[in-house]
Amino acid sequence: MKIYHLSHTDLDGYACQYIVNFYFKNVKFYNSNYGKEINENFISILNDIEKDGENEALILISDLNLTLTQCEEFEKTCKEKGIKLLLLDHHQSGFECMQKYEWYLLDSSRCAAKIVYDFFSKICFKDENLERFVRVVNAVDIWLKDDEYFELGKVFLGLIANAKEINRVMFQRENVFYMFFLLERARKFIEKEDAHILLDNAVHFIKKDYFLMKKPDDTLANLLSYFIVEKLSLMKEEFVLYYDNHKGILTSNIGNTSIIGNDFLVQNPDFDFFIDVSSRKTLSFRANGKIDVSLMAKKLVGGGGHKNASGGLFVGFKESANYKFIKAQIVDLIKAKELKKESENV
């Protein structure tokens, strides 16, 4: 049976997945905030199950509470498709759902990671080191100030909250395993004296260690740019975009747009422009002499700037955790402007 694991985007959520990854290897991971993102991810999971041709599949949801409507829809769909469904959570707001659905397991006295660990350790086996890790997460997630692991838990919390280096929308798989790497390294500090201080001091170097696997020592920004550009180059046909007979790439919340955009265009001369759309509805345009992106920004969103670096605001943009939906909005914007131009020329 293959597990499709959807979890929250904080320490507790990634810790749940870290635990599941410890016990099982045939797993695909997805991450979501609350609301529509859960539905978007559920659809993505269903598509992946169909694409994978899985006869036996389990959709595992952790550290996320559903609405009654979502429960009803998910249960109906899973029954129709022969998919098993299990939710392990600790948010009291899901109490009504727990009372109605037997697959909805809720316990507000423990963090979700502890619920997941307790559940699977009974099925598989207990692990003393993993259990200590769970205690750290539990101490901070349900705010046990007097717990011996509370201060260390706060550093764990910040470590994951500030791990923005790898975009989870663009690079879903890489993002999850980056979080696993950070948690694995952080675990090594648990039994050390003044562990919270030592870990806090080490965070920058732990992050660098991950990206040093790809390149000799450099600044974190340069290491990250190398990593992201390499990933974009390998996956570029998934992100390709066309405008006025020019070929470009579209990213979402990629960060360091000037560095990454320029590096990508230098290493991929078959591409003429680079666009990044942010959750703030801003579009960042970059070029390398093949197209004037100031004119492009002006025509698309009334923006402007320089020939090789411009920006603008896409007022109608709707943020999403699904890259395909994000790309569709930009494609539609370009088509709409092209149709307007054609009608004006008639």
Short mmCIF file of C-alpha atoms in Angstrom, two decimals:
data_model
loop_
_atom_site.label_atom_id
_atom_site.label_comp_id
_atom_site.label_asym_id
_atom_site.label_seq_id
_atom_site.Cartn_x
_atom_site.Cartn_y
_atom_site.Cartn_z
CA MET A 1 0.00 0.00 0.00
CA LYS A 2 1.29 3.46 -0.92
CA ILE A 3 0.78 6.35 1.49
CA TYR A 4 -0.07 9.85 0.27
CA HIS A 5 0.63 12.06 3.26
CA LEU A 6 -0.80 15.58 3.52
CA SER A 7 0.36 17.63 6.50
CA HIS A 8 0.61 21.18 7.80
CA THR A 9 3.44 23.59 6.91
CA ASP A 10 4.86 24.16 10.41
CA LEU A 11 7.19 22.21 12.73
CA ASP A 12 4.44 19.87 13.92
CA GLY A 13 3.27 19.20 10.37
CA TYR A 14 6.71 18.39 8.98
CA ALA A 15 7.54 16.39 12.10
CA CYS A 16 4.53 14.17 11.35
CA GLN A 17 5.94 13.48 7.91
CA TYR A 18 9.43 12.95 9.27
CA ILE A 19 8.02 10.23 11.54
CA VAL A 20 6.07 8.57 8.73
CA ASN A 21 9.20 8.66 6.57
CA PHE A 22 11.09 6.93 9.41
CA TYR A 23 8.66 3.99 9.36
CA PHE A 24 7.67 3.78 5.69
CA LYS A 25 9.43 4.43 2.38
CA ASN A 26 6.58 4.11 -0.12
CA VAL A 27 5.23 7.59 0.66
CA LYS A 28 4.51 10.80 -1.24
CA PHE A 29 4.38 13.99 0.80
CA TYR A 30 2.23 17.10 0.38
CA ASN A 31 1.93 20.19 2.55
CA SER A 32 -0.89 22.62 3.06
CA ASN A 33 -2.21 25.51 5.06
CA TYR A 34 -5.88 25.52 5.98
CA GLY A 35 -8.81 26.34 3.71
CA LYS A 36 -8.75 25.91 -0.06
CA GLU A 37 -5.16 24.64 -0.06
CA ILE A 38 -6.38 21.41 1.52
CA ASN A 39 -8.85 20.89 -1.34
CA GLU A 40 -6.21 21.73 -3.95
CA ASN A 41 -3.81 19.21 -2.43
CA PHE A 42 -6.54 16.57 -2.18
CA ILE A 43 -7.16 16.91 -5.91
CA SER A 44 -3.42 16.67 -6.58
CA ILE A 45 -3.24 13.50 -4.48
CA LEU A 46 -6.13 11.92 -6.37
CA ASN A 47 -4.43 12.76 -9.67
CA ASP A 48 -1.16 11.23 -8.45
CA ILE A 49 -2.89 8.06 -7.27
CA GLU A 50 -4.46 7.68 -10.70
CA LYS A 51 -1.16 8.48 -12.46
CA ASP A 52 0.73 6.02 -10.24
CA GLY A 53 -1.83 3.31 -10.99
CA GLU A 54 -2.08 2.38 -7.31
CA ASN A 55 -4.63 -0.33 -6.51
CA GLU A 56 -4.16 0.18 -2.77
CA ALA A 57 -3.66 3.69 -1.47
CA LEU A 58 -3.97 5.45 1.87
CA ILE A 59 -4.50 9.20 2.12
CA LEU A 60 -3.06 10.23 5.48
CA ILE A 61 -3.82 13.73 6.76
CA SER A 62 -2.03 15.09 9.83
CA ASP A 63 -1.95 18.35 11.80
CA LEU A 64 -4.84 19.74 9.72
CA ASN A 65 -8.46 19.94 10.78
CA LEU A 66 -11.15 19.62 8.13
CA THR A 67 -14.60 21.15 7.85
CA LEU A 68 -17.66 18.93 7.82
CA THR A 69 -18.08 19.70 4.13
CA GLN A 70 -14.53 18.61 3.38
CA CYS A 71 -15.01 15.42 5.40
CA GLU A 72 -18.17 14.57 3.49
CA GLU A 73 -16.57 15.23 0.10
CA PHE A 74 -13.33 13.40 0.89
CA GLU A 75 -15.08 10.34 2.33
CA LYS A 76 -17.45 10.08 -0.63
CA THR A 77 -14.62 10.36 -3.17
CA CYS A 78 -12.39 7.86 -1.35
CA LYS A 79 -15.18 5.31 -1.07
CA GLU A 80 -15.93 5.62 -4.78
CA LYS A 81 -12.27 5.12 -5.69
CA GLY A 82 -11.47 2.44 -3.08
CA ILE A 83 -8.97 4.66 -1.26
CA LYS A 84 -8.44 4.41 2.48
CA LEU A 85 -8.57 7.64 4.49
CA LEU A 86 -7.04 8.44 7.89
CA LEU A 87 -6.71 11.75 9.73
CA LEU A 88 -4.57 12.24 12.86
CA ASP A 89 -4.94 15.67 14.42
CA HIS A 90 -5.07 17.61 17.69
CA HIS A 91 -7.05 20.77 16.88
CA GLN A 92 -10.17 21.04 19.01
CA SER A 93 -11.98 22.76 16.13
CA GLY A 94 -12.30 19.35 14.49
CA PHE A 95 -14.30 17.87 17.38
CA GLU A 96 -17.59 17.78 15.43
CA CYS A 97 -15.90 15.97 12.55
CA MET A 98 -14.35 13.42 14.91
CA GLN A 99 -17.78 12.56 16.31
CA LYS A 100 -19.18 11.88 12.86
CA TYR A 101 -16.33 10.11 11.03
CA GLU A 102 -14.51 7.03 12.32
CA TRP A 103 -11.38 7.77 10.25
CA TYR A 104 -11.04 11.18 11.95
CA LEU A 105 -8.87 10.66 15.05
CA LEU A 106 -8.51 13.66 17.37
CA ASP A 107 -6.71 14.21 20.66
CA SER A 108 -6.14 17.79 21.79
CA SER A 109 -3.85 16.74 24.67
CA ARG A 110 -0.93 15.90 22.35
CA CYS A 111 0.65 17.56 19.33
CA ALA A 112 -0.02 15.90 15.98
CA ALA A 113 3.53 14.53 15.78
CA LYS A 114 3.04 12.67 19.07
CA ILE A 115 -0.29 11.30 17.86
CA VAL A 116 1.36 10.09 14.65
CA TYR A 117 4.30 8.59 16.54
CA ASP A 118 2.09 6.84 19.11
CA PHE A 119 -0.14 5.48 16.34
CA PHE A 120 2.60 4.05 14.11
CA SER A 121 4.99 2.97 16.88
CA LYS A 122 2.23 0.64 18.13
CA ILE A 123 1.85 -0.82 14.65
CA CYS A 124 5.59 -1.02 13.92
CA PHE A 125 8.01 -0.53 16.82
CA LYS A 126 9.12 2.10 19.32
CA ASP A 127 12.33 4.04 18.85
CA GLU A 128 13.88 5.79 21.85
CA ASN A 129 15.68 8.49 19.86
CA LEU A 130 12.65 9.27 17.74
CA GLU A 131 10.55 9.46 20.88
CA ARG A 132 12.85 12.14 22.32
CA PHE A 133 12.48 14.12 19.12
CA VAL A 134 8.70 13.90 19.46
CA ARG A 135 8.95 15.17 23.05
CA VAL A 136 10.77 18.28 21.78
CA VAL A 137 8.06 18.98 19.21
CA ASN A 138 5.27 18.29 21.69
CA ALA A 139 6.79 20.61 24.31
CA VAL A 140 6.71 23.64 22.04
CA ASP A 141 3.64 22.85 19.96
CA ILE A 142 1.27 22.64 22.91
CA TRP A 143 3.41 25.17 24.82
CA LEU A 144 4.61 23.23 27.86
CA LYS A 145 6.76 25.98 29.38
CA ASP A 146 8.01 23.83 32.24
CA ASP A 147 9.07 20.94 30.01
CA GLU A 148 12.83 20.33 29.86
CA TYR A 149 12.68 20.43 26.05
CA PHE A 150 10.63 23.62 25.73
CA GLU A 151 13.50 26.03 24.94
CA LEU A 152 15.01 23.63 22.44
CA GLY A 153 11.55 23.20 20.91
CA LYS A 154 11.40 26.95 20.32
CA VAL A 155 14.60 26.75 18.28
CA PHE A 156 13.18 23.79 16.32
CA LEU A 157 10.07 25.88 15.69
CA GLY A 158 12.07 28.79 14.31
CA LEU A 159 14.29 26.50 12.27
CA ILE A 160 11.32 25.20 10.27
CA ALA A 161 9.39 28.48 10.20
CA ASN A 162 12.38 30.28 8.69
CA ALA A 163 13.37 27.53 6.25
CA LYS A 164 12.18 29.44 3.18
CA GLU A 165 15.12 28.49 0.98
CA ILE A 166 13.31 25.89 -1.16
CA ASN A 167 9.91 26.89 -2.48
CA ARG A 168 7.26 24.29 -1.61
CA VAL A 169 5.01 25.18 -4.58
CA MET A 170 7.75 24.93 -7.20
CA PHE A 171 9.75 22.11 -5.61
CA GLN A 172 7.37 20.12 -3.44
CA ARG A 173 9.52 17.00 -3.04
CA GLU A 174 12.77 18.92 -2.51
CA ASN A 175 11.12 21.16 0.09
CA VAL A 176 9.97 18.21 2.20
CA PHE A 177 13.33 16.48 2.15
CA TYR A 178 15.09 19.75 2.99
CA MET A 179 12.89 19.94 6.09
CA PHE A 180 13.77 16.32 6.92
CA PHE A 181 17.48 17.19 6.63
CA LEU A 182 17.09 20.14 9.01
CA LEU A 183 15.18 18.04 11.54
CA GLU A 184 17.68 15.20 11.28
CA ARG A 185 20.57 17.54 11.99
CA ALA A 186 18.68 19.34 14.76
CA ARG A 187 18.00 16.01 16.50
CA LYS A 188 21.73 15.58 17.13
CA PHE A 189 21.59 18.47 19.63
CA ILE A 190 18.81 17.09 21.83
CA GLU A 191 20.91 15.58 24.61
CA LYS A 192 23.68 18.18 24.59
CA GLU A 193 24.13 20.70 27.41
CA ASP A 194 22.61 24.08 26.48
CA ALA A 195 21.22 22.39 23.37
CA HIS A 196 18.94 25.31 22.51
CA ILE A 197 21.87 27.75 22.40
CA LEU A 198 24.13 25.40 20.47
CA LEU A 199 21.45 24.69 17.87
CA ASP A 200 20.56 28.36 17.53
CA ASN A 201 24.23 29.14 16.84
CA ALA A 202 24.48 26.33 14.30
CA VAL A 203 21.38 27.00 12.16
CA HIS A 204 23.18 28.98 9.44
CA PHE A 205 25.85 26.32 9.02
CA ILE A 206 23.32 23.49 9.00
CA LYS A 207 21.54 25.16 6.10
CA LYS A 208 24.81 25.70 4.26
CA ASP A 209 25.72 22.04 4.72
CA TYR A 210 22.65 20.99 2.76
CA PHE A 211 23.56 23.12 -0.24
CA LEU A 212 27.28 22.34 0.01
CA MET A 213 26.42 18.86 -1.22
CA LYS A 214 26.11 20.46 -4.65
CA LYS A 215 28.94 23.03 -4.67
CA PRO A 216 32.15 24.12 -2.90
CA ASP A 217 31.84 26.61 -0.05
CA ASP A 218 30.29 29.99 -0.85
CA THR A 219 27.77 32.37 0.64
CA LEU A 220 24.40 30.84 1.46
CA ALA A 221 22.75 33.08 -1.15
CA ASN A 222 25.10 31.89 -3.89
CA LEU A 223 24.79 28.24 -2.84
CA LEU A 224 21.03 28.54 -2.87
CA SER A 225 21.03 30.23 -6.28
CA TYR A 226 23.16 27.41 -7.70
CA PHE A 227 20.79 24.80 -6.25
CA ILE A 228 17.60 26.51 -7.46
CA VAL A 229 18.95 27.28 -10.94
CA GLU A 230 20.03 23.64 -11.30
CA LYS A 231 16.53 22.47 -10.33
CA LEU A 232 14.86 24.99 -12.64
CA SER A 233 17.12 23.94 -15.50
CA LEU A 234 16.23 20.28 -15.01
CA MET A 235 12.50 21.03 -14.79
CA LYS A 236 12.32 24.05 -17.11
CA GLU A 237 9.88 22.56 -19.61
CA GLU A 238 7.30 22.29 -16.80
CA PHE A 239 7.63 26.02 -16.15
CA VAL A 240 7.96 27.32 -19.72
CA LEU A 241 5.96 30.37 -20.79
CA TYR A 242 5.63 32.18 -24.15
CA TYR A 243 5.15 35.87 -24.84
CA ASP A 244 5.30 37.56 -28.26
CA ASN A 245 7.37 34.75 -29.82
CA HIS A 246 9.77 34.79 -26.87
CA LYS A 247 10.35 31.83 -24.57
CA GLY A 248 10.48 32.38 -20.84
CA ILE A 249 10.10 30.70 -17.47
CA LEU A 250 7.55 31.37 -14.74
CA THR A 251 8.31 30.86 -11.06
CA SER A 252 6.31 31.56 -7.93
CA ASN A 253 7.76 33.15 -4.76
CA ILE A 254 11.21 31.96 -5.81
CA GLY A 255 13.08 34.62 -3.80
CA ASN A 256 16.37 36.31 -4.78
CA THR A 257 14.84 37.03 -8.18
CA SER A 258 17.70 39.19 -9.43
CA ILE A 259 20.38 36.58 -8.70
CA ILE A 260 18.37 33.48 -9.62
CA GLY A 261 16.73 35.06 -12.67
CA ASN A 262 20.03 36.27 -14.10
CA ASP A 263 21.87 33.01 -13.34
CA PHE A 264 19.11 30.95 -14.95
CA LEU A 265 19.08 33.03 -18.15
CA VAL A 266 22.88 32.88 -18.45
CA GLN A 267 22.88 29.09 -18.03
CA ASN A 268 19.85 28.57 -20.29
CA PRO A 269 20.38 30.74 -23.40
CA ASP A 270 17.31 29.19 -25.06
CA PHE A 271 15.18 31.24 -22.64
CA ASP A 272 14.60 34.96 -23.18
CA PHE A 273 12.90 36.09 -19.99
CA PHE A 274 12.21 35.16 -16.38
CA ILE A 275 9.04 36.04 -14.42
CA ASP A 276 8.39 35.47 -10.74
CA VAL A 277 4.93 36.03 -9.27
CA SER A 278 4.66 36.57 -5.53
CA SER A 279 1.86 36.04 -3.04
CA ARG A 280 1.70 39.85 -2.80
CA LYS A 281 0.48 39.87 -6.45
CA THR A 282 3.74 41.40 -7.70
CA LEU A 283 5.43 40.29 -10.90
CA SER A 284 9.22 40.51 -11.21
CA PHE A 285 10.57 40.45 -14.77
CA ARG A 286 14.18 39.68 -15.72
CA ALA A 287 15.90 39.44 -19.12
CA ASN A 288 19.39 39.12 -20.53
CA GLY A 289 19.25 41.42 -23.54
CA LYS A 290 16.87 39.41 -25.74
CA ILE A 291 13.65 41.23 -24.82
CA ASP A 292 12.78 44.55 -23.19
CA VAL A 293 10.92 43.44 -20.07
CA SER A 294 10.05 47.04 -19.16
CA LEU A 295 7.72 47.06 -22.18
CA MET A 296 6.50 43.58 -21.29
CA ALA A 297 5.68 44.65 -17.74
CA LYS A 298 3.91 47.76 -19.03
CA LYS A 299 1.75 45.85 -21.51
CA LEU A 300 0.81 43.05 -19.11
CA VAL A 301 0.21 44.86 -15.81
CA GLY A 302 0.93 48.54 -16.33
CA GLY A 303 4.33 48.14 -14.72
CA GLY A 304 7.79 49.17 -15.84
CA GLY A 305 11.40 49.58 -14.90
CA HIS A 306 14.55 48.74 -16.83
CA LYS A 307 15.13 46.78 -20.03
CA ASN A 308 16.48 43.75 -18.16
CA ALA A 309 14.77 44.20 -14.78
CA SER A 310 11.20 45.37 -14.27
CA GLY A 311 8.13 44.80 -12.16
CA GLY A 312 4.41 45.36 -11.77
CA LEU A 313 1.28 44.48 -9.84
CA PHE A 314 -1.13 41.81 -11.12
CA VAL A 315 -4.22 42.98 -9.22
CA GLY A 316 -6.40 40.05 -10.28
CA PHE A 317 -3.90 37.36 -9.27
CA LYS A 318 -5.15 34.70 -6.86
CA GLU A 319 -2.57 32.97 -4.69
CA SER A 320 -2.55 29.18 -4.80
CA ALA A 321 -0.50 26.24 -3.57
CA ASN A 322 -0.98 24.66 -7.00
CA TYR A 323 1.60 25.76 -9.58
CA LYS A 324 -0.61 24.77 -12.51
CA PHE A 325 -3.33 27.16 -11.32
CA ILE A 326 -0.76 29.94 -10.86
CA LYS A 327 0.64 29.40 -14.35
CA ALA A 328 -2.84 29.30 -15.89
CA GLN A 329 -3.53 32.80 -14.56
CA ILE A 330 -0.38 34.23 -16.17
CA VAL A 331 -1.07 32.41 -19.46
CA ASP A 332 -4.61 33.80 -19.46
CA LEU A 333 -3.27 37.30 -18.76
CA ILE A 334 -0.90 37.08 -21.74
CA LYS A 335 -3.64 35.72 -24.02
CA ALA A 336 -6.04 38.46 -22.95
CA LYS A 337 -3.48 41.17 -23.76
CA GLU A 338 -2.68 39.54 -27.11
CA LEU A 339 -6.37 39.38 -28.05
CA LYS A 340 -6.81 43.02 -27.06
CA LYS A 341 -3.84 43.98 -29.24
CA GLU A 342 -5.24 42.04 -32.21
CA SER A 343 -8.68 43.65 -31.88
CA GLU A 344 -7.10 47.11 -31.75
CA ASN A 345 -5.17 46.38 -34.95
CA VAL A 346 -8.28 45.29 -36.87
#
